[in-house]
mmCIF file of C-alpha atoms in Angstrom:
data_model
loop_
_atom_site.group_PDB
_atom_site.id
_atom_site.type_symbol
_atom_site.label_atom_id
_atom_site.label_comp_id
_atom_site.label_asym_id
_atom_site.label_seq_id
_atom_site.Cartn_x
_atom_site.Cartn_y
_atom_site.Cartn_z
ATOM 1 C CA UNK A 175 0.000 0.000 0.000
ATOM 2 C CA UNK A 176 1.186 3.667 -0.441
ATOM 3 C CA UNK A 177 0.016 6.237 1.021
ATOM 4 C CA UNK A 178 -1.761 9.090 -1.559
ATOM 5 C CA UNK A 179 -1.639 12.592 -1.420
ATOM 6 C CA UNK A 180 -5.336 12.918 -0.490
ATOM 7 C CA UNK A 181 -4.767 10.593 2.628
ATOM 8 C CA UNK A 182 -2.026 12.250 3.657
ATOM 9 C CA UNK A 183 -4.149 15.594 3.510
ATOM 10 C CA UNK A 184 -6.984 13.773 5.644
ATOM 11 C CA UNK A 185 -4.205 12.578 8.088
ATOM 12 C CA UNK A 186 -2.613 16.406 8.479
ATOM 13 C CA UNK A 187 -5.909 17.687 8.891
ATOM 14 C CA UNK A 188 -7.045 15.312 11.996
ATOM 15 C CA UNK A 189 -3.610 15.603 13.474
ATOM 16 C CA UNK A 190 -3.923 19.493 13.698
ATOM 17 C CA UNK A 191 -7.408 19.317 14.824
ATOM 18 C CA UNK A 192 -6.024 17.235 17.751
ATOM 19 C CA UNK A 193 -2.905 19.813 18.302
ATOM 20 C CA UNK A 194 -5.436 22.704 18.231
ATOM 21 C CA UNK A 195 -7.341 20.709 21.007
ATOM 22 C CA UNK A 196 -4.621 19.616 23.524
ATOM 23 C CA UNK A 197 -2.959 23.283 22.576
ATOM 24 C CA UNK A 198 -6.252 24.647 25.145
ATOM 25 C CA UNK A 199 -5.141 23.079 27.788
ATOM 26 C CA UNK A 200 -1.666 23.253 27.358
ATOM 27 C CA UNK A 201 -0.550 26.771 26.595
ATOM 28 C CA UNK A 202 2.726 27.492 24.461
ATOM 29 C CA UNK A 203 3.967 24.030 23.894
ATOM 30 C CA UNK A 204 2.830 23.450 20.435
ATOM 31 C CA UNK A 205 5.986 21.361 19.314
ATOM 32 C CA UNK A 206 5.798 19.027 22.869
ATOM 33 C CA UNK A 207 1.860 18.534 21.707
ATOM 34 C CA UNK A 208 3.062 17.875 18.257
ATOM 35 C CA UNK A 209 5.766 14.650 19.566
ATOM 36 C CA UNK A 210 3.052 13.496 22.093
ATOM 37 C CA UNK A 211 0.480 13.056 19.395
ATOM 38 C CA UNK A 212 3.387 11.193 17.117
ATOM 39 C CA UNK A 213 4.087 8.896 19.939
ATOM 40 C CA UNK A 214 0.633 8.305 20.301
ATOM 41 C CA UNK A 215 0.182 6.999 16.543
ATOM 42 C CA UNK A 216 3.188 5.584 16.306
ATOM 43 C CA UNK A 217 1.812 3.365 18.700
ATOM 44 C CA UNK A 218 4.327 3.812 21.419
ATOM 45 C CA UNK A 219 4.347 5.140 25.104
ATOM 46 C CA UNK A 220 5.045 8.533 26.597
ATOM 47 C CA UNK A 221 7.881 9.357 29.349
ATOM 48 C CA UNK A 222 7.328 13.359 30.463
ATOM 49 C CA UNK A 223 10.388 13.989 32.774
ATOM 50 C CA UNK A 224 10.703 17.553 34.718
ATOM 51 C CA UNK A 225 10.454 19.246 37.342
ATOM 52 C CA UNK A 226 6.837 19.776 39.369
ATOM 53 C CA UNK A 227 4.438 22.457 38.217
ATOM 54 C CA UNK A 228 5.467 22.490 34.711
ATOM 55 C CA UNK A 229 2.562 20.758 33.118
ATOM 56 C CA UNK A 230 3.275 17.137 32.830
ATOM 57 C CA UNK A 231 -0.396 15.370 34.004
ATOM 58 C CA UNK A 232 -1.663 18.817 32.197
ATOM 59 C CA UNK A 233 -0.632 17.538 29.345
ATOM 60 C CA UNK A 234 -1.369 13.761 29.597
ATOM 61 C CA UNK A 235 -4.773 14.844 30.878
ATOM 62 C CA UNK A 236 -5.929 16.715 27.687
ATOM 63 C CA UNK A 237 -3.924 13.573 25.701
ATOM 64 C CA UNK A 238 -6.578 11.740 27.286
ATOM 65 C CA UNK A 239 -9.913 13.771 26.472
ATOM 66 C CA UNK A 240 -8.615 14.248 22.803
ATOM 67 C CA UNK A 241 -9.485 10.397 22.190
ATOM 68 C CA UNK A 242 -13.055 9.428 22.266
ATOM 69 C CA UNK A 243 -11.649 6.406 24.535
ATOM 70 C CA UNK A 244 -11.150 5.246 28.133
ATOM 71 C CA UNK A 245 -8.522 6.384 30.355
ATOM 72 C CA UNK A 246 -7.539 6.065 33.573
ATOM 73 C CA UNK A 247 -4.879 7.671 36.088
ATOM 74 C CA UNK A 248 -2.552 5.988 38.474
ATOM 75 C CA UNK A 249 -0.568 7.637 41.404
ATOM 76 C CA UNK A 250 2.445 6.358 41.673
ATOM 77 C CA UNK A 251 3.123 6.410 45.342
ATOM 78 C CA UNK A 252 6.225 3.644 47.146
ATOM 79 C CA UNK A 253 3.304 1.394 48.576
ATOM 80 C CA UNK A 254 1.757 1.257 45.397
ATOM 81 C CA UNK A 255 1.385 -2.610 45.004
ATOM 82 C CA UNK A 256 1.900 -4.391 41.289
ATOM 83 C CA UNK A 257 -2.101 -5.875 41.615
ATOM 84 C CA UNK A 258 -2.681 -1.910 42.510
ATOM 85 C CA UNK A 259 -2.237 -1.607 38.578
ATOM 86 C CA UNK A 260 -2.656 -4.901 36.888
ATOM 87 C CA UNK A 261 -5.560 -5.841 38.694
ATOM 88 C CA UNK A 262 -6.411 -9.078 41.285
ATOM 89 C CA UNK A 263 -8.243 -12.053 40.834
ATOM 90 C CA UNK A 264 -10.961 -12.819 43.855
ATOM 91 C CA UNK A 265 -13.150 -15.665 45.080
ATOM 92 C CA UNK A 266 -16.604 -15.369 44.632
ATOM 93 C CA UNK A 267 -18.734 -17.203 47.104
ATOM 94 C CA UNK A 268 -21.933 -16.758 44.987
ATOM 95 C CA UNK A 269 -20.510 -18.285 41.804
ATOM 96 C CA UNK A 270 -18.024 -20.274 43.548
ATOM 97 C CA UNK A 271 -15.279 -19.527 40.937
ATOM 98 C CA UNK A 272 -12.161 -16.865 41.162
ATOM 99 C CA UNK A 273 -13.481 -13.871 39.120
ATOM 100 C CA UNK A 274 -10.743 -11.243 37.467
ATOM 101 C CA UNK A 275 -10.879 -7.631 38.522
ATOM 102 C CA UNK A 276 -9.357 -5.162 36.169
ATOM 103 C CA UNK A 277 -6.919 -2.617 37.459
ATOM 104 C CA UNK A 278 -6.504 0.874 36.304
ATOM 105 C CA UNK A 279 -4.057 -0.487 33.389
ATOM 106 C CA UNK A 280 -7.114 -1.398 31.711
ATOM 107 C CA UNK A 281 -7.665 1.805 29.348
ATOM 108 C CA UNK A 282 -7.304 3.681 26.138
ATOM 109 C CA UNK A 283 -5.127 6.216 27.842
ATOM 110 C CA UNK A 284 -3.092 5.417 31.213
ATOM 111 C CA UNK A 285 -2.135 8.507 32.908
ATOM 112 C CA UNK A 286 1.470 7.034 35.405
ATOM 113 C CA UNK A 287 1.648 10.093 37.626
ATOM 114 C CA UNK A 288 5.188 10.462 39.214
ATOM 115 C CA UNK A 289 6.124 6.870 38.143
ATOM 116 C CA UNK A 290 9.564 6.957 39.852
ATOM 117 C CA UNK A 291 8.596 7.153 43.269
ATOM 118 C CA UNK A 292 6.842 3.568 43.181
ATOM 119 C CA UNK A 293 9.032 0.717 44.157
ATOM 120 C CA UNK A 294 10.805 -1.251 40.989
ATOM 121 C CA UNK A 295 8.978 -4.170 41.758
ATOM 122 C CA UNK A 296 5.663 -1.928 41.382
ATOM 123 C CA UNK A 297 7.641 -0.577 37.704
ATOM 124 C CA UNK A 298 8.095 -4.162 36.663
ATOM 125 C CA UNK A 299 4.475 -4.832 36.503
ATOM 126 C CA UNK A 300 4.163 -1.790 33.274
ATOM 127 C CA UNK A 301 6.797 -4.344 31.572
ATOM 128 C CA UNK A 302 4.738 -6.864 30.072
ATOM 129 C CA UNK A 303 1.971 -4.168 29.458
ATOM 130 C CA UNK A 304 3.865 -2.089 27.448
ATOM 131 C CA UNK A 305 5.510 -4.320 25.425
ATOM 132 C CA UNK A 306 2.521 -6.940 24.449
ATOM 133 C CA UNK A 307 -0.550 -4.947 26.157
ATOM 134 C CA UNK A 308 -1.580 -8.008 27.856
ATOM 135 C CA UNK A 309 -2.052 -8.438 31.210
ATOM 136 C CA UNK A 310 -0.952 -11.788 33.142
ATOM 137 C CA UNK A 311 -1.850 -12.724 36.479
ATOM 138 C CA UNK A 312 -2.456 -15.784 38.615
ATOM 139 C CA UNK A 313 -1.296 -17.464 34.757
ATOM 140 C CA UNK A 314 -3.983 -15.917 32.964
ATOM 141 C CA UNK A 315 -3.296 -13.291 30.698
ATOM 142 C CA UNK A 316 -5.595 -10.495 29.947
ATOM 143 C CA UNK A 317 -5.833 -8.282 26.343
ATOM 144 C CA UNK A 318 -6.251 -4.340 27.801
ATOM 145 C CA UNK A 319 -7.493 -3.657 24.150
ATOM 146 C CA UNK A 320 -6.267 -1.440 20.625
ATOM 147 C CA UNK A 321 -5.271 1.528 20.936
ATOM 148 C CA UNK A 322 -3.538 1.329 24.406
ATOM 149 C CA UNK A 323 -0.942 4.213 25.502
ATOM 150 C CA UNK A 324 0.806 4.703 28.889
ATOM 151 C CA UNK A 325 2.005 8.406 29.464
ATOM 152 C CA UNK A 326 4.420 8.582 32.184
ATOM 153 C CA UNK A 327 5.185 11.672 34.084
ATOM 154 C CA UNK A 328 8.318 11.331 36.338
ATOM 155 C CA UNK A 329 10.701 13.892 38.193
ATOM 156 C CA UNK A 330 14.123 14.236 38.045
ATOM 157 C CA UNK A 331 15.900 11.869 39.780
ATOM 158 C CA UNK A 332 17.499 14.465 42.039
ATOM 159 C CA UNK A 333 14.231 14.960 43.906
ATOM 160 C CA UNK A 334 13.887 12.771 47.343
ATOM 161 C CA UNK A 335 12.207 9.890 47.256
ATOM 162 C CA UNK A 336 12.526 8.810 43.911
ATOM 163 C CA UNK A 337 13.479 5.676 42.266
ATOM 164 C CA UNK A 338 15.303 5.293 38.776
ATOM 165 C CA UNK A 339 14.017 3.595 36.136
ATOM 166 C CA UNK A 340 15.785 0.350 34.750
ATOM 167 C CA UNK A 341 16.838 1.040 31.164
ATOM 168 C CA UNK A 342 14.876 -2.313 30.208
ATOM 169 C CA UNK A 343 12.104 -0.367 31.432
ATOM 170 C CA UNK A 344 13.061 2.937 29.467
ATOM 171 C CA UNK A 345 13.493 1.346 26.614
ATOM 172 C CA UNK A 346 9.743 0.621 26.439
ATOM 173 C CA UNK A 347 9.085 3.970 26.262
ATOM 174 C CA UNK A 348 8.675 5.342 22.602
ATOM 175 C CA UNK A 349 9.598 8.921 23.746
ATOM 176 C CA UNK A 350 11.172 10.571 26.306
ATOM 177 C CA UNK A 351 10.592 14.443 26.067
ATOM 178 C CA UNK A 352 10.373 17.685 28.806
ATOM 179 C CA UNK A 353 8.174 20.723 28.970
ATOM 180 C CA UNK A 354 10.377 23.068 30.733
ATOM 181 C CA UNK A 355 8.532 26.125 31.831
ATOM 182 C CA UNK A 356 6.613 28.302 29.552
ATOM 183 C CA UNK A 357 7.743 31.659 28.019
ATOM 184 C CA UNK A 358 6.418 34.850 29.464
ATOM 185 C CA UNK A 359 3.324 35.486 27.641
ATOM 186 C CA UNK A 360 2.428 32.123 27.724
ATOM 187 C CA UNK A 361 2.330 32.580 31.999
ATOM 188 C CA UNK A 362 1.056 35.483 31.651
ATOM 189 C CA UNK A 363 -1.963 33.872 29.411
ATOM 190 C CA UNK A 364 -2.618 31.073 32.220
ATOM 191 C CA UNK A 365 -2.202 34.113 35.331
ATOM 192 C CA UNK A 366 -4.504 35.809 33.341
ATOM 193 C CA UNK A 367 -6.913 32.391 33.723
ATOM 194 C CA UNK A 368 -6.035 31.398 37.368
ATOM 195 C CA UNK A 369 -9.611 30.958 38.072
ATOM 196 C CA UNK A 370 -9.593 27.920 35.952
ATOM 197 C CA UNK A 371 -7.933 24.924 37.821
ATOM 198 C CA UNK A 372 -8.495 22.776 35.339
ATOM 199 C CA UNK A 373 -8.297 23.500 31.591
ATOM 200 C CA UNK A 374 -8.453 20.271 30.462
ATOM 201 C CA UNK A 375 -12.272 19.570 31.507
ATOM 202 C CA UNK A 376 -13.279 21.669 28.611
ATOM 203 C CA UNK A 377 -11.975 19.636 26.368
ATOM 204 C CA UNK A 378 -13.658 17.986 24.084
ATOM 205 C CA UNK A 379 -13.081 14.447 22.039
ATOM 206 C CA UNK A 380 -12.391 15.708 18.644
ATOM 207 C CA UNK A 381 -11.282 12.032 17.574
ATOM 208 C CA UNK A 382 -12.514 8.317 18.415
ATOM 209 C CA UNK A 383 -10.617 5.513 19.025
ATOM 210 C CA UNK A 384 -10.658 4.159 15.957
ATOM 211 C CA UNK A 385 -9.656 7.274 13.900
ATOM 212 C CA UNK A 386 -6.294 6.886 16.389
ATOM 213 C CA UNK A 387 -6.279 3.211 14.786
ATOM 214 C CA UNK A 388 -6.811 4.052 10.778
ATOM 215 C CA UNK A 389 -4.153 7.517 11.201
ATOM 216 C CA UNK A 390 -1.739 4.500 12.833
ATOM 217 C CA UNK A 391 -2.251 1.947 10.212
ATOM 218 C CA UNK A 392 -1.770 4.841 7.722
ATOM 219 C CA UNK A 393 1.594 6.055 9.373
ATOM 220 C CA UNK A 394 2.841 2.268 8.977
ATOM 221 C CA UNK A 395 2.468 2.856 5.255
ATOM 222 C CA UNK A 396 4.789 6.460 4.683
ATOM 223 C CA UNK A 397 7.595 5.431 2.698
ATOM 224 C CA UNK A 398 10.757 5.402 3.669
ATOM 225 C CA UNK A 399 13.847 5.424 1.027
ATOM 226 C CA UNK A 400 16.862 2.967 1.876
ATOM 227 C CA UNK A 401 19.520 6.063 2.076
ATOM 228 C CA UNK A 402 17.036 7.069 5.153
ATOM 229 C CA UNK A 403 17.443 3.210 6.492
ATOM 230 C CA UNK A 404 21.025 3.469 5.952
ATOM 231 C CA UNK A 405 21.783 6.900 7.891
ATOM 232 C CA UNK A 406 19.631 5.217 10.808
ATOM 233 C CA UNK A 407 21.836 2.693 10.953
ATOM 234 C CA UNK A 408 24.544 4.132 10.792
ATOM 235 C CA UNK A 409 23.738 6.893 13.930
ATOM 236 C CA UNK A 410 23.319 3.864 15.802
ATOM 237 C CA UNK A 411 26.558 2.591 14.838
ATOM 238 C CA UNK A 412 27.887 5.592 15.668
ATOM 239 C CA UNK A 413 26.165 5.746 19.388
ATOM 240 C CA UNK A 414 27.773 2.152 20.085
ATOM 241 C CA UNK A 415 31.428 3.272 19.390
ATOM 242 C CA UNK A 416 31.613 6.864 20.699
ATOM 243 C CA UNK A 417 34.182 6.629 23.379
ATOM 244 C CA UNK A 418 31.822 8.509 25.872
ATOM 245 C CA UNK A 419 28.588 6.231 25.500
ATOM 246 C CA UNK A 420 28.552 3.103 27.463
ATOM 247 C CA UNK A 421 24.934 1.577 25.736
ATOM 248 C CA UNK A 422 24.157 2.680 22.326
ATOM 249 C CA UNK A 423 21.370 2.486 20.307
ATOM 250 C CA UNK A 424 19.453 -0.816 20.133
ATOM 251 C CA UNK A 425 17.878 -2.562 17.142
ATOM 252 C CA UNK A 426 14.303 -1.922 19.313
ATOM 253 C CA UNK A 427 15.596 1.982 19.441
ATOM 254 C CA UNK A 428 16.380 2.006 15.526
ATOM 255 C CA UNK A 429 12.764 0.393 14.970
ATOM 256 C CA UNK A 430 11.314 3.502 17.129
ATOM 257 C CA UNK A 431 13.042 6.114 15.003
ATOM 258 C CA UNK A 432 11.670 4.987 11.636
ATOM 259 C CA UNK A 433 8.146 4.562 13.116
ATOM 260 C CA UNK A 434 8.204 7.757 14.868
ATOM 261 C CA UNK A 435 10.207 9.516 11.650
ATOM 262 C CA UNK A 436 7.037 7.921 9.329
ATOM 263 C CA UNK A 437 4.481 9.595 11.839
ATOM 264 C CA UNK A 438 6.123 13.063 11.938
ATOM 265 C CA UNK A 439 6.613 13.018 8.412
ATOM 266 C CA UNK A 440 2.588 12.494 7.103
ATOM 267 C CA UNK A 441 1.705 15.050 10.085
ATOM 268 C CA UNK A 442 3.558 17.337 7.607
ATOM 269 C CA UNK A 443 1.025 16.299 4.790
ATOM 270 C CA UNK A 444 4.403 14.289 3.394
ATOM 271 C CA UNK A 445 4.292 10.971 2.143
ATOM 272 C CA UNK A 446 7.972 9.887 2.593
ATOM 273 C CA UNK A 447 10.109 10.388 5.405
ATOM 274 C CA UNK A 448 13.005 12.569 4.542
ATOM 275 C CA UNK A 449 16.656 12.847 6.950
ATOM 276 C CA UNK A 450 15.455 16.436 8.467
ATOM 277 C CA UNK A 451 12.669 14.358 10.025
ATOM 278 C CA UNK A 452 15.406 12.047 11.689
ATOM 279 C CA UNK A 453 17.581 14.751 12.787
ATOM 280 C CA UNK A 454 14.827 16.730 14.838
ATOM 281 C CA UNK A 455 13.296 13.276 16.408
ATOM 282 C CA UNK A 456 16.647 12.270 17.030
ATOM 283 C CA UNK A 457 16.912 14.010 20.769
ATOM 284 C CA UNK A 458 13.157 12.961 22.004
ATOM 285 C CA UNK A 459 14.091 9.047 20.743
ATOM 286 C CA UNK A 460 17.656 8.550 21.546
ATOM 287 C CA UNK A 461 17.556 10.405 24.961
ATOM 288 C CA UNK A 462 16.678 7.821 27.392
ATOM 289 C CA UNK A 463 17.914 5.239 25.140
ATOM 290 C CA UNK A 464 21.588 5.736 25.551
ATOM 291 C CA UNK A 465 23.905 5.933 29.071
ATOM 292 C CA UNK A 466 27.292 7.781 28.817
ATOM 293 C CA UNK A 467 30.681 6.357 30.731
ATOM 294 C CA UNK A 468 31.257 7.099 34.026
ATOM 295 C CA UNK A 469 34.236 9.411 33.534
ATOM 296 C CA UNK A 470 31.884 11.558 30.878
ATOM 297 C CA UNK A 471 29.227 11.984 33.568
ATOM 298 C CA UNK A 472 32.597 13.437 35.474
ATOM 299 C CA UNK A 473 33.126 15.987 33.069
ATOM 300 C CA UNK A 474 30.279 17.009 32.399
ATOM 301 C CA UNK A 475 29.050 15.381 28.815
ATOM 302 C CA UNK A 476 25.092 14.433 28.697
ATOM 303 C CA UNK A 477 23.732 12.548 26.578
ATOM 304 C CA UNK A 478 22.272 15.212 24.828
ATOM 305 C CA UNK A 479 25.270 16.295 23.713
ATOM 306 C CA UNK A 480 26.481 13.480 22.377
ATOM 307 C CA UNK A 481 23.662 13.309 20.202
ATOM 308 C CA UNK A 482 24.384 16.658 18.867
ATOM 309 C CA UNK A 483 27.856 15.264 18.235
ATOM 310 C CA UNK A 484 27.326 12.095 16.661
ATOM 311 C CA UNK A 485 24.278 13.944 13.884
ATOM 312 C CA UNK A 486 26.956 16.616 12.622
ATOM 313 C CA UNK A 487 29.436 14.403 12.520
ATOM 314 C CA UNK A 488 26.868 11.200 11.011
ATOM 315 C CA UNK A 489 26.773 12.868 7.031
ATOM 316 C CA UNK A 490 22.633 12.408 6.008
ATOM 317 C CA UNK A 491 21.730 11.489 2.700
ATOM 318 C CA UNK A 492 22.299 14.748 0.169
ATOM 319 C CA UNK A 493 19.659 13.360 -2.800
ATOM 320 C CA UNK A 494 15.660 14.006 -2.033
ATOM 321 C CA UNK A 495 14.699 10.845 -0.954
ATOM 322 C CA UNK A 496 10.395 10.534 -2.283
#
């Protein structure tokens, strides 16, 4: 299948609708809105890491009451228990037979508030959910339905009483991204407001779940030119040798790139993918993805600038790939 010019309109169109939703609730953060919504049809899951009071569950909220769907919110607190999100299986005495009782995880939309300060044990239970969205317990394993998205919100790992994430566990996560505060007139716009506590119950489903299913099936079909396959590659390459990364790029992280590259690029009313799409991705997919050596953490080298390294240094295909 390829993907036409008129479908590629239709897909633009809904996607903006849905940016000009979440966009009421979330004021000034158009191009955060814009990677949320291409993790969410990509078909992936949503880390939101900063500081508190910048927006995070603002944001995941009106996520949420864009989709015509279900969704839920957890509170990640350190005596949340796994069952506490998976959900528990219980004797009935009138039927005399162990009934299942869905959890929270059960939803279109799963809001994880603060996910680092539950215990690992408590993170462990998201694995299997995010990977296969199925649900085992007591051997039994439960479908939580199509589309299914987990948007995590977590704080820095400075702040007390937090607990970091296991990279297996990171690596579920489509995209990592940040807020950061907004600019002046955007505060000034929500001052201005401060009787409204909640801008995200005015919101409105402007899509169903299904649309969320035909724009992701669609994505899936952007084309995507082997020179655009090959400069992948080859930044992953790259991540694995540089002398101040300690875990490059895996084969799982190269698969998230193209699929989140093919989104991006037919939210620009594009039907091919082209190596500017890569290169602005690159930070929001490789981020959380890739651990630097102990001795760059000394002196000062994030990740994030390694990433800025190895893309002007990584030469992208020169022809216009179509």
């Amino acid at each position: 299948m390829t993907v036409t010019h008129d479908q590629a309109a239709w897909f633009t169109k809904t996607f903006e609708a849905m940016v000009s939703n979440v966009d009421k609730a979330v004021l000034g953060k158009e191009h955060v809105i814009r990677l949320a919504l291409t993790c969410m049809l990509s078909e992936g899951h949503l880390l939101l890491e900063d500081f508190p009071g910048t927006g995070k569950t603002q944001l995941a909220r009106a996520l949420s009451s864009t989709v015509h769907g279900t969704n839920s919110r957890i509170q990640f607190t350190p005596d949340l228990l796994p069952s506490d999100v998976t959900g528990v299986t219980i004797y009935d005495p009138n039927s005399k037979k162990f009934e299942f009782h869905q959890g929270p995880i059960f939803a279109t939309i799963v809001l994880a508030d603060e996910i680092n300060r539950a215990s690992p044990k408590t993170q462990s239970a998201l694995l299997e959910v995010m990977e296969e969205a199925k649900v085992t317990v007591d051997g039994v394993r439960h479908e939580v339905g199509d589309p299914f998205m987990v948007i995590a919100t977590q704080n820095p790992i400075e702040q007390a009483g937090t607990y970091r994430l296991p990279e297996a566990q990171l690596d579920r996560f489509l995209m990592k991204t940040t807020l950061g505060y907004p600019d002046h007139d955007a505060t000034v716009r929500v001052l201005r407001d401060a009787k409204t506590r909640d801008r995200t119950k005015a919101l409105e489903p402007v899509v169903t779940s299904q649309v969320i299913l035909d724009m992701a099936e669609l994505a899936d079909e952007v084309h995507v030119d082997d020179a655009i396959l090959d400069y992948v590659s080859r930044l992953a390459e790259e991540t694995r040798r540089h002398v101040s990364v300690r875990l490059g790029l895996s084969v799982r992280g190269c698969l998230a790139f193209v699929r989140c590259a093919k989104t991006w690029a037919i939210g620009q009313g594009r039907t091919h993918v082209i190596p500017d799409d890569i290169k602005l991705l690159a930070q929001p997919v490789l981020n959380h993805r890739l651990l630097v050596t102990a001795e760059a953490q000394f002196a000062g080298i994030t990740v994030n600038q390694v990433i800025d390294q190895i893309l002007g240094e990584v030469a992208p295909p020169t022809e216009r790939v179509a």
